[in-house]
Coordinates of N, CA and C in Angstrom, one line a residue:
M1 N 16.2 5.8 -14.1 CA 14.8 5.7 -13.7 C 14.5 4.6 -12.8
T2 N 13.8 4.8 -11.7 CA 13.4 3.8 -10.8 C 12.1 3.1 -11.3
T3 N 12.1 1.8 -11.3 CA 10.9 1.1 -11.8 C 10.2 0.5 -10.6
I4 N 8.8 0.7 -10.6 CA 8.0 0.1 -9.6 C 7.2 -1.1 -10.2
G5 N 7.3 -2.2 -9.6 CA 6.5 -3.4 -10.0 C 5.2 -3.3 -9.2
I6 N 4.1 -3.2 -9.9 CA 2.8 -3.1 -9.2 C 2.1 -4.4 -9.5
I7 N 1.8 -5.2 -8.4 CA 1.0 -6.4 -8.5 C -0.4 -6.2 -8.0
G8 N -1.3 -6.1 -9.0 CA -2.7 -5.7 -8.7 C -3.0 -4.4 -9.4
A9 N -3.9 -4.4 -10.3 CA -4.3 -3.3 -11.1 C -5.7 -2.8 -10.9
G10 N -6.2 -3.0 -9.7 CA -7.5 -2.5 -9.3 C -7.5 -1.0 -9.0
H11 N -8.4 -0.6 -8.2 CA -8.5 0.8 -7.9 C -7.2 1.4 -7.4
I12 N -6.6 0.8 -6.3 CA -5.4 1.4 -5.7 C -4.2 1.2 -6.7
G13 N -4.0 0.0 -7.2 CA -2.9 -0.2 -8.1 C -2.8 0.7 -9.3
S14 N -4.0 0.9 -9.9 CA -4.0 1.8 -11.1 C -3.8 3.2 -10.7
Q15 N -4.3 3.7 -9.6 CA -4.0 5.0 -9.1 C -2.6 5.3 -8.7
V16 N -2.0 4.3 -8.1 CA -0.6 4.4 -7.8 C 0.2 4.5 -9.0
A17 N -0.1 3.7 -10.0 CA 0.6 3.7 -11.3 C 0.5 5.1 -12.0
R18 N -0.7 5.7 -12.0 CA -0.9 7.0 -12.6 C -0.1 8.0 -12.0
K19 N -0.1 8.1 -10.6 CA 0.7 9.1 -9.9 C 2.2 8.8 -10.1
A20 N 2.6 7.6 -10.0 CA 4.0 7.2 -10.2 C 4.6 7.7 -11.5
V21 N 3.9 7.4 -12.6 CA 4.3 7.9 -13.9 C 4.4 9.4 -14.0
Q22 N 3.4 10.0 -13.4 CA 3.3 11.5 -13.4 C 4.6 12.1 -12.7
V23 N 5.1 11.5 -11.6 CA 6.2 12.1 -10.9 C 7.5 11.5 -11.3
G24 N 7.6 10.6 -12.3 CA 8.8 10.3 -12.9 C 9.3 8.9 -12.7
Y25 N 8.5 8.0 -12.2 CA 8.8 6.6 -12.1 C 8.4 5.8 -13.4
D26 N 9.1 4.7 -13.7 CA 8.6 3.7 -14.6 C 7.8 2.7 -13.9
V27 N 6.8 2.1 -14.6 CA 5.9 1.2 -13.9 C 5.8 -0.1 -14.8
V28 N 5.8 -1.2 -14.1 CA 5.4 -2.5 -14.7 C 4.3 -3.0 -13.9
I29 N 3.1 -3.2 -14.5 CA 1.9 -3.4 -13.7 C 1.3 -4.8 -14.2
S30 N 0.7 -5.5 -13.2 CA 0.1 -6.8 -13.5 C -1.2 -6.9 -12.8
N31 N -2.0 -7.9 -13.3 CA -3.2 -8.3 -12.6 C -3.4 -9.8 -12.7
S32 N -4.5 -10.3 -12.2 CA -4.7 -11.7 -12.1 C -5.2 -12.3 -13.4
R33 N -5.6 -11.4 -14.3 CA -6.3 -11.8 -15.6 C -5.4 -11.8 -16.8
G34 N -4.1 -11.3 -16.6 CA -3.2 -11.3 -17.7 C -2.9 -10.0 -18.3
P35 N -1.7 -9.7 -18.8 CA -1.4 -8.4 -19.3 C -2.2 -7.9 -20.5
E36 N -2.8 -8.8 -21.2 CA -3.6 -8.4 -22.4 C -4.8 -7.6 -21.9
T37 N -5.2 -7.8 -20.7 CA -6.4 -7.1 -20.2 C -6.1 -5.7 -19.7
L38 N -4.8 -5.3 -19.7 CA -4.4 -4.0 -19.2 C -4.0 -3.0 -20.4
T39 N -4.4 -3.3 -21.6 CA -4.0 -2.5 -22.7 C -4.5 -1.1 -22.6
E40 N -5.7 -0.9 -22.2 CA -6.2 0.5 -22.1 C -5.5 1.3 -21.0
L41 N -5.3 0.6 -19.9 CA -4.6 1.3 -18.8 C -3.2 1.7 -19.2
V42 N -2.5 0.8 -19.8 CA -1.1 1.1 -20.2 C -1.0 2.2 -21.3
A43 N -2.0 2.2 -22.2 CA -2.1 3.2 -23.2 C -2.3 4.6 -22.5
E44 N -3.1 4.6 -21.5 CA -3.3 5.8 -20.8 C -2.1 6.3 -20.1
L45 N -1.4 5.3 -19.5 CA -0.2 5.7 -18.7 C 1.0 6.2 -19.5
G46 N 1.1 5.7 -20.8 CA 2.1 6.2 -21.7 C 3.3 5.3 -21.7
P47 N 4.4 5.9 -22.3 CA 5.6 5.1 -22.6 C 6.4 4.6 -21.4
H48 N 6.1 5.2 -20.2 CA 6.8 4.8 -19.0 C 6.1 3.6 -18.3
A49 N 5.2 3.0 -18.9 CA 4.5 1.9 -18.3 C 4.3 0.7 -19.2
R50 N 4.3 -0.5 -18.7 CA 4.0 -1.6 -19.5 C 3.3 -2.7 -18.6
A51 N 2.5 -3.5 -19.3 CA 1.9 -4.6 -18.6 C 2.7 -5.9 -18.6
A52 N 2.5 -6.7 -17.6 CA 3.3 -7.9 -17.5 C 2.5 -8.9 -16.6
T53 N 3.1 -10.1 -16.4 CA 2.6 -11.0 -15.4 C 3.0 -10.6 -14.0
A54 N 2.4 -11.1 -13.0 CA 2.8 -10.8 -11.6 C 4.3 -11.1 -11.4
A55 N 4.8 -12.2 -11.9 CA 6.2 -12.6 -11.7 C 7.1 -11.6 -12.4
E56 N 6.7 -11.2 -13.6 CA 7.5 -10.3 -14.4 C 7.5 -8.9 -13.8
A57 N 6.4 -8.5 -13.2 CA 6.4 -7.2 -12.6 C 7.2 -7.2 -11.3
A58 N 7.2 -8.3 -10.6 CA 8.0 -8.4 -9.4 C 9.5 -8.4 -9.7
A59 N 9.8 -9.1 -10.8 CA 11.2 -9.1 -11.2 C 11.7 -7.8 -11.7
A60 N 10.9 -7.1 -12.4 CA 11.3 -5.8 -13.1 C 11.4 -4.7 -12.1
G61 N 10.6 -4.7 -11.0 CA 10.6 -3.6 -10.1 C 11.9 -3.5 -9.2
D62 N 12.3 -2.2 -9.1 CA 13.4 -2.0 -8.0 C 12.8 -2.2 -6.7
F63 N 11.5 -1.9 -6.6 CA 10.7 -2.3 -5.4 C 9.3 -2.5 -5.9
A64 N 8.4 -3.0 -5.1 CA 7.1 -3.5 -5.5 C 6.0 -2.9 -4.7
V65 N 4.8 -2.7 -5.3 CA 3.6 -2.4 -4.5 C 2.7 -3.6 -4.7
V66 N 2.3 -4.2 -3.7 CA 1.3 -5.3 -3.7 C 0.0 -4.9 -3.3
T67 N -1.0 -4.9 -4.2 CA -2.3 -4.5 -3.9 C -3.3 -5.5 -4.4
V68 N -3.3 -6.6 -3.8 CA -4.3 -7.7 -4.1 C -5.1 -8.0 -2.9
P69 N -6.2 -8.7 -3.0 CA -7.0 -9.1 -1.8 C -6.2 -9.9 -0.9
L70 N -6.4 -9.7 0.4 CA -5.7 -10.5 1.4 C -5.8 -12.0 1.2
K71 N -6.9 -12.4 0.7 CA -7.1 -13.9 0.5 C -6.2 -14.4 -0.6
S72 N -5.6 -13.5 -1.4 CA -4.8 -13.9 -2.5 C -3.3 -13.8 -2.3
I73 N -2.8 -13.5 -1.1 CA -1.4 -13.2 -0.9 C -0.6 -14.5 -1.0
A74 N -1.2 -15.7 -0.8 CA -0.5 -16.9 -1.0 C -0.1 -17.2 -2.4
D75 N -0.7 -16.5 -3.4 CA -0.4 -16.7 -4.8 C 0.7 -15.7 -5.3
L76 N 1.2 -14.9 -4.4 CA 2.2 -13.9 -4.9 C 3.6 -14.6 -5.2
P77 N 4.3 -14.1 -6.2 CA 5.6 -14.6 -6.6 C 6.7 -14.3 -5.7
A78 N 6.9 -15.1 -4.7 CA 7.9 -14.8 -3.6 C 9.3 -14.7 -4.1
R79 N 9.7 -15.6 -5.0 CA 11.1 -15.6 -5.4 C 11.6 -14.3 -6.1
P80 N 10.9 -13.7 -7.1 CA 11.4 -12.5 -7.6 C 11.2 -11.3 -6.7
L81 N 10.5 -11.4 -5.6 CA 10.4 -10.3 -4.6 C 11.4 -10.4 -3.5
A82 N 12.2 -11.5 -3.5 CA 13.2 -11.7 -2.5 C 14.2 -10.6 -2.5
G83 N 14.5 -10.0 -1.3 CA 15.5 -9.0 -1.2 C 15.0 -7.6 -1.6
K84 N 13.7 -7.5 -1.9 CA 13.2 -6.2 -2.3 C 12.2 -5.6 -1.3
I85 N 12.0 -4.3 -1.3 CA 11.0 -3.7 -0.5 C 9.7 -3.9 -1.2
V86 N 8.7 -4.3 -0.4 CA 7.3 -4.5 -0.9 C 6.4 -3.7 -0.1
I87 N 5.7 -2.8 -0.7 CA 4.7 -1.9 -0.1 C 3.4 -2.6 -0.2
D88 N 2.8 -2.8 1.0 CA 1.5 -3.5 1.1 C 0.4 -2.5 1.4
T89 N -0.6 -2.5 0.5 CA -1.8 -1.6 0.6 C -3.0 -2.3 1.3
N90 N -2.8 -3.5 1.8 CA -4.0 -4.3 2.1 C -4.7 -3.8 3.4
N91 N -6.0 -4.2 3.4 CA -6.9 -4.1 4.5 C -7.6 -5.4 4.6
Y92 N -8.1 -5.7 5.8 CA -8.8 -7.0 6.1 C -10.3 -6.7 5.9
Y93 N -10.9 -7.3 4.9 CA -12.3 -7.2 4.7 C -12.8 -8.6 4.8
W94 N -13.3 -9.0 6.0 CA -13.7 -10.3 6.3 C -14.9 -10.7 5.3
E95 N -15.7 -9.8 4.9 CA -16.7 -10.1 3.9 C -16.2 -10.6 2.6
R96 N -15.0 -10.2 2.2 CA -14.3 -10.6 1.0 C -13.4 -11.8 1.3
D97 N -12.6 -11.7 2.3 CA -11.5 -12.5 2.6 C -11.8 -13.8 3.4
G98 N -13.0 -13.8 4.0 CA -13.3 -14.8 5.0 C -12.7 -14.4 6.4
R99 N -13.2 -15.0 7.4 CA -12.8 -14.7 8.7 C -11.4 -15.3 9.0
I100 N -10.5 -14.4 9.5 CA -9.2 -14.8 9.9 C -9.0 -14.6 11.4
P101 N -9.1 -15.6 12.2 CA -9.1 -15.4 13.7 C -8.0 -14.6 14.2
A102 N -6.8 -14.8 13.7 CA -5.6 -14.0 14.2 C -5.8 -12.5 14.0
L103 N -6.5 -12.1 13.0 CA -6.8 -10.7 12.8 C -8.0 -10.3 13.7
D104 N -9.0 -11.1 13.7 CA -10.2 -10.8 14.6 C -9.8 -10.6 16.0
N105 N -8.8 -11.4 16.5 CA -8.4 -11.4 17.9 C -7.3 -10.5 18.2
G106 N -6.8 -9.7 17.2 CA -5.8 -8.8 17.5 C -4.4 -9.4 17.7
E107 N -4.2 -10.6 17.1 CA -3.0 -11.3 17.3 C -2.0 -11.1 16.1
A108 N -2.5 -10.5 15.0 CA -1.7 -10.4 13.8 C -2.1 -9.1 13.1
T109 N -1.4 -8.7 12.1 CA -1.8 -7.6 11.2 C -1.7 -8.1 9.8
T110 N -2.4 -7.4 8.9 CA -2.4 -7.8 7.5 C -1.0 -7.7 6.9
S111 N -0.3 -6.7 7.2 CA 1.1 -6.6 6.7 C 2.0 -7.6 7.3
G112 N 1.8 -7.9 8.5 CA 2.5 -9.0 9.2 C 2.3 -10.3 8.5
L113 N 1.1 -10.6 8.1 CA 0.8 -11.8 7.4 C 1.5 -11.9 6.0
L114 N 1.6 -10.7 5.4 CA 2.3 -10.6 4.1 C 3.8 -10.8 4.3
Q115 N 4.3 -10.3 5.4 CA 5.7 -10.5 5.7 C 6.0 -12.0 5.9
E116 N 5.1 -12.7 6.6 CA 5.3 -14.1 6.7 C 5.3 -14.8 5.4
Q117 N 4.5 -14.4 4.5 CA 4.3 -15.0 3.2 C 5.6 -14.7 2.3
L118 N 6.2 -13.5 2.6 CA 7.4 -13.1 1.8 C 8.6 -12.9 2.8
P119 N 9.1 -14.0 3.3 CA 10.1 -13.8 4.4 C 11.4 -13.2 4.0
K120 N 11.7 -13.2 2.7 CA 12.9 -12.7 2.2 C 12.8 -11.3 1.6
S121 N 11.6 -10.7 1.8 CA 11.3 -9.4 1.3 C 11.2 -8.5 2.6
M122 N 11.2 -7.1 2.3 CA 11.1 -6.1 3.4 C 9.7 -5.4 3.2
V123 N 8.7 -5.8 3.9 CA 7.4 -5.3 3.8 C 7.2 -4.0 4.6
A124 N 6.5 -3.1 3.9 CA 6.1 -1.9 4.6 C 4.6 -1.6 4.3
K125 N 3.9 -1.1 5.2 CA 2.5 -0.7 5.0 C 2.5 0.7 4.2
G126 N 1.5 0.8 3.3 CA 1.4 2.0 2.6 C 0.1 2.1 1.8
F127 N -0.4 3.3 1.7 CA -1.6 3.6 0.9 C -2.9 2.8 1.3
N128 N -2.9 2.3 2.5 CA -4.1 1.5 2.9 C -5.2 2.3 3.5
H129 N -5.0 3.6 3.9 CA -6.0 4.3 4.6 C -6.3 5.7 3.9
I130 N -6.3 5.6 2.6 CA -6.7 6.7 1.8 C -7.7 6.2 0.7
M131 N -8.7 6.9 0.4 CA -9.6 6.5 -0.7 C -8.7 6.5 -2.0
Y132 N -8.9 5.5 -2.8 CA -8.1 5.3 -4.0 C -8.1 6.5 -4.9
S133 N -9.2 7.2 -5.1 CA -9.3 8.3 -6.0 C -8.4 9.5 -5.5
Q134 N -8.2 9.6 -4.2 CA -7.5 10.7 -3.6 C -6.0 10.6 -3.7
I135 N -5.5 9.4 -4.1 CA -4.1 9.2 -4.3 C -3.5 10.2 -5.4
T136 N -4.3 10.5 -6.4 CA -3.9 11.4 -7.4 C -4.4 12.8 -7.3
T137 N -5.2 13.1 -6.3 CA -5.8 14.4 -6.2 C -5.5 15.2 -4.9
D138 N -5.1 14.5 -3.9 CA -4.9 15.2 -2.6 C -3.5 15.6 -2.2
G139 N -2.5 15.2 -3.1 CA -1.2 15.6 -2.8 C -0.9 17.1 -3.0
T140 N 0.0 17.6 -2.1 CA 0.3 19.0 -2.2 C 1.8 19.1 -2.0
P141 N 2.4 20.3 -2.3 CA 3.9 20.4 -2.2 C 4.3 20.3 -0.7
A142 N 5.5 19.9 -0.5 CA 6.1 19.9 0.9 C 6.0 21.3 1.5
G143 N 5.6 21.3 2.8 CA 5.5 22.6 3.5 C 4.2 23.2 3.4
T144 N 3.3 22.7 2.6 CA 1.9 23.2 2.6 C 1.2 23.0 3.9
E145 N 0.6 24.1 4.4 CA -0.1 24.0 5.7 C -1.2 22.9 5.7
N146 N -1.2 22.2 6.7 CA -2.1 21.0 6.9 C -2.0 20.0 5.7
R147 N -0.8 19.9 5.2 CA -0.6 18.9 4.2 C -1.1 17.5 4.7
R148 N -1.8 16.8 3.8 CA -2.3 15.5 4.2 C -1.1 14.5 4.5
A149 N -1.3 13.7 5.6 CA -0.3 12.7 6.0 C -0.9 11.3 5.8
L150 N 0.0 10.4 5.5 CA -0.3 9.0 5.5 C 0.7 8.2 6.3
A151 N 0.3 7.1 6.8 CA 1.1 6.3 7.7 C 1.8 5.2 7.0
T152 N 2.9 4.8 7.6 CA 3.6 3.6 7.2 C 4.1 2.8 8.4
A153 N 4.5 1.6 8.2 CA 5.0 0.8 9.3 C 5.9 -0.3 8.6
S154 N 7.0 -0.7 9.3 CA 7.8 -1.7 8.7 C 8.8 -2.2 9.8
D155 N 9.3 -3.4 9.7 CA 10.3 -3.9 10.5 C 11.7 -3.6 10.0
F156 N 11.7 -2.9 8.8 CA 13.0 -2.5 8.2 C 13.0 -1.0 7.9
P157 N 13.9 -0.3 8.6 CA 14.0 1.2 8.4 C 14.1 1.6 7.0
E158 N 14.8 0.9 6.2 CA 15.0 1.3 4.8 C 13.7 1.2 4.0
A159 N 12.8 0.3 4.4 CA 11.5 0.2 3.7 C 10.6 1.3 4.1
A160 N 10.6 1.7 5.4 CA 9.8 2.9 5.8 C 10.3 4.1 5.2
E161 N 11.7 4.2 5.0 CA 12.2 5.4 4.4 C 11.8 5.5 2.9
L162 N 11.8 4.4 2.2 CA 11.3 4.4 0.8 C 9.9 4.8 0.7
V163 N 9.0 4.3 1.6 CA 7.6 4.8 1.6 C 7.5 6.3 1.8
T164 N 8.3 6.8 2.8 CA 8.4 8.2 3.0 C 8.7 9.0 1.8
T165 N 9.8 8.5 1.1 CA 10.2 9.2 -0.2 C 9.1 9.2 -1.2
L166 N 8.4 8.0 -1.3 CA 7.3 7.9 -2.3 C 6.1 8.8 -1.9
Y167 N 5.8 8.8 -0.7 CA 4.7 9.6 -0.2 C 5.0 11.1 -0.5
D168 N 6.2 11.5 -0.2 CA 6.6 12.9 -0.5 C 6.5 13.2 -1.9
A169 N 6.9 12.3 -2.8 CA 6.8 12.6 -4.2 C 5.4 12.7 -4.7
F170 N 4.5 11.9 -4.0 CA 3.1 11.9 -4.3 C 2.4 13.1 -3.7
G171 N 3.0 13.8 -2.8 CA 2.5 15.0 -2.2 C 1.9 14.9 -0.8
F172 N 2.4 13.9 0.0 CA 1.9 13.6 1.3 C 3.1 13.6 2.3
D173 N 2.8 14.0 3.5 CA 3.7 13.8 4.7 C 3.5 12.4 5.2
T174 N 4.5 12.0 6.0 CA 4.5 10.6 6.5 C 4.5 10.6 8.0
V175 N 3.8 9.7 8.6 CA 3.9 9.3 10.0 C 4.3 7.9 10.1
N176 N 5.4 7.6 10.7 CA 5.9 6.2 10.8 C 5.4 5.6 12.1
I177 N 4.6 4.6 12.0 CA 4.0 4.0 13.2 C 5.0 3.2 14.0
G178 N 6.0 2.6 13.2 CA 6.9 1.7 13.9 C 6.9 0.4 13.2
P179 N 7.0 -0.7 13.9 CA 7.1 -2.0 13.3 C 5.7 -2.5 12.8
L180 N 5.8 -3.5 12.0 CA 4.5 -4.1 11.5 C 3.5 -4.5 12.5
S181 N 4.0 -4.8 13.7 CA 3.1 -5.2 14.8 C 2.2 -4.1 15.2
E182 N 2.6 -2.9 14.9 CA 1.7 -1.7 15.2 C 0.9 -1.2 14.0
S183 N 1.0 -1.8 12.9 CA 0.4 -1.3 11.7 C -1.1 -1.4 11.7
W184 N -1.7 -2.2 12.6 CA -3.1 -2.2 12.8 C -3.7 -0.9 13.1
R185 N -2.9 0.1 13.6 CA -3.5 1.4 14.0 C -4.0 2.2 12.9
A186 N -3.6 1.8 11.6 CA -4.1 2.5 10.5 C -5.0 1.7 9.6
E187 N -5.5 0.6 10.2 CA -6.3 -0.3 9.4 C -7.8 0.0 9.5
R188 N -8.6 -0.7 8.8 CA -10.0 -0.5 8.6 C -10.8 -0.2 9.9
D189 N -11.7 0.8 9.8 CA -12.6 1.1 10.8 C -12.0 1.8 12.0
R190 N -10.8 2.2 12.0 CA -10.1 2.9 13.1 C -10.1 4.4 12.8
P191 N -9.8 5.2 13.7 CA -9.9 6.7 13.5 C -9.1 7.2 12.4
A192 N -7.9 6.6 12.1 CA -7.1 7.1 11.0 C -7.5 6.7 9.6
Y193 N -8.5 5.8 9.5 CA -8.8 5.1 8.3 C -9.6 6.1 7.4
V194 N -9.1 6.4 6.2 CA -9.6 7.2 5.2 C -10.0 8.6 5.6
A195 N -9.4 9.1 6.7 CA -9.6 10.5 7.2 C -8.6 11.4 6.5
H196 N -9.1 12.6 6.2 CA -8.1 13.6 5.7 C -7.5 14.3 6.9
Q197 N -6.2 14.0 7.1 CA -5.6 14.5 8.4 C -4.2 14.9 8.1
S198 N -3.8 15.9 8.9 CA -2.4 16.4 8.9 C -1.6 15.4 9.7
A199 N -0.3 15.6 9.7 CA 0.6 14.6 10.5 C 0.2 14.7 11.9
A200 N 0.0 15.8 12.5 CA -0.4 15.9 13.9 C -1.7 15.2 14.2
E201 N -2.7 15.4 13.3 CA -4.0 14.7 13.5 C -3.8 13.2 13.3
L202 N -3.0 12.8 12.4 CA -2.8 11.4 12.2 C -2.2 10.7 13.4
R203 N -1.2 11.4 14.0 CA -0.6 10.8 15.2 C -1.6 10.7 16.3
E204 N -2.5 11.6 16.4 CA -3.6 11.5 17.5 C -4.5 10.4 17.2
N205 N -4.9 10.2 15.9 CA -5.8 9.2 15.6 C -5.2 7.8 15.7
L206 N -3.9 7.7 15.4 CA -3.2 6.4 15.6 C -3.1 6.0 17.0
A207 N -2.9 7.0 17.9 CA -2.7 6.8 19.3 C -4.0 6.3 20.0
K208 N -5.1 6.7 19.5 CA -6.4 6.4 20.1 C -7.1 5.2 19.4
A209 N -6.4 4.5 18.5 CA -7.0 3.4 17.8 C -7.2 2.2 18.7
P210 N -8.4 1.6 18.7 CA -8.6 0.3 19.4 C -7.9 -0.9 18.7
R211 N -7.4 -1.8 19.5 CA -6.7 -2.9 18.9 C -7.7 -3.9 18.2
T212 N -8.8 -4.1 18.6 CA -9.8 -4.9 17.9 C -11.1 -4.1 17.7
I213 N -11.8 -4.5 16.6 CA -13.0 -3.8 16.2 C -14.2 -4.7 16.5

């Protein structure tokens, strides 16, 4: 069994955990308040899930999903994530995170900032441009007409391939944007953001995205 370490048990993290257990993964999930606050979620998820600290989830996972506010990435446990693929679900909400000039000016991306924070990990963008509730409801079998597609981006081909495998297990096609420097194309307020789109439609929306908003 492959184990996913999920750091962040909010809307996205809990939905990824639900779908992951459903399709056959083990899950170790954490939040900022401590594993004792995740009792109800873990009970719902069943025997293939357990709660832990962020460091424990990072260590237990064969790969990790990081779904914490952008302003909190400096607190992530870098050491147990070293050498692992880390899927980043983040978006930049300046109202929550404070203004970050490098993002406002189009000089950086959210996932690129995480890669800088975790230099020994392999970061890939994932699950950032879908409504959290739809992670468990919108997936369909491979080959379904107009199957919904989601984007990924990474500087590491093996990381993008893993996201593709996970997306497919969850019921989604994948469009690989390329390196993290291009991941802004699927970020907040751009045409691909939270739109229900096929792979062809997603490619079109990514292509017409403005660099700054």
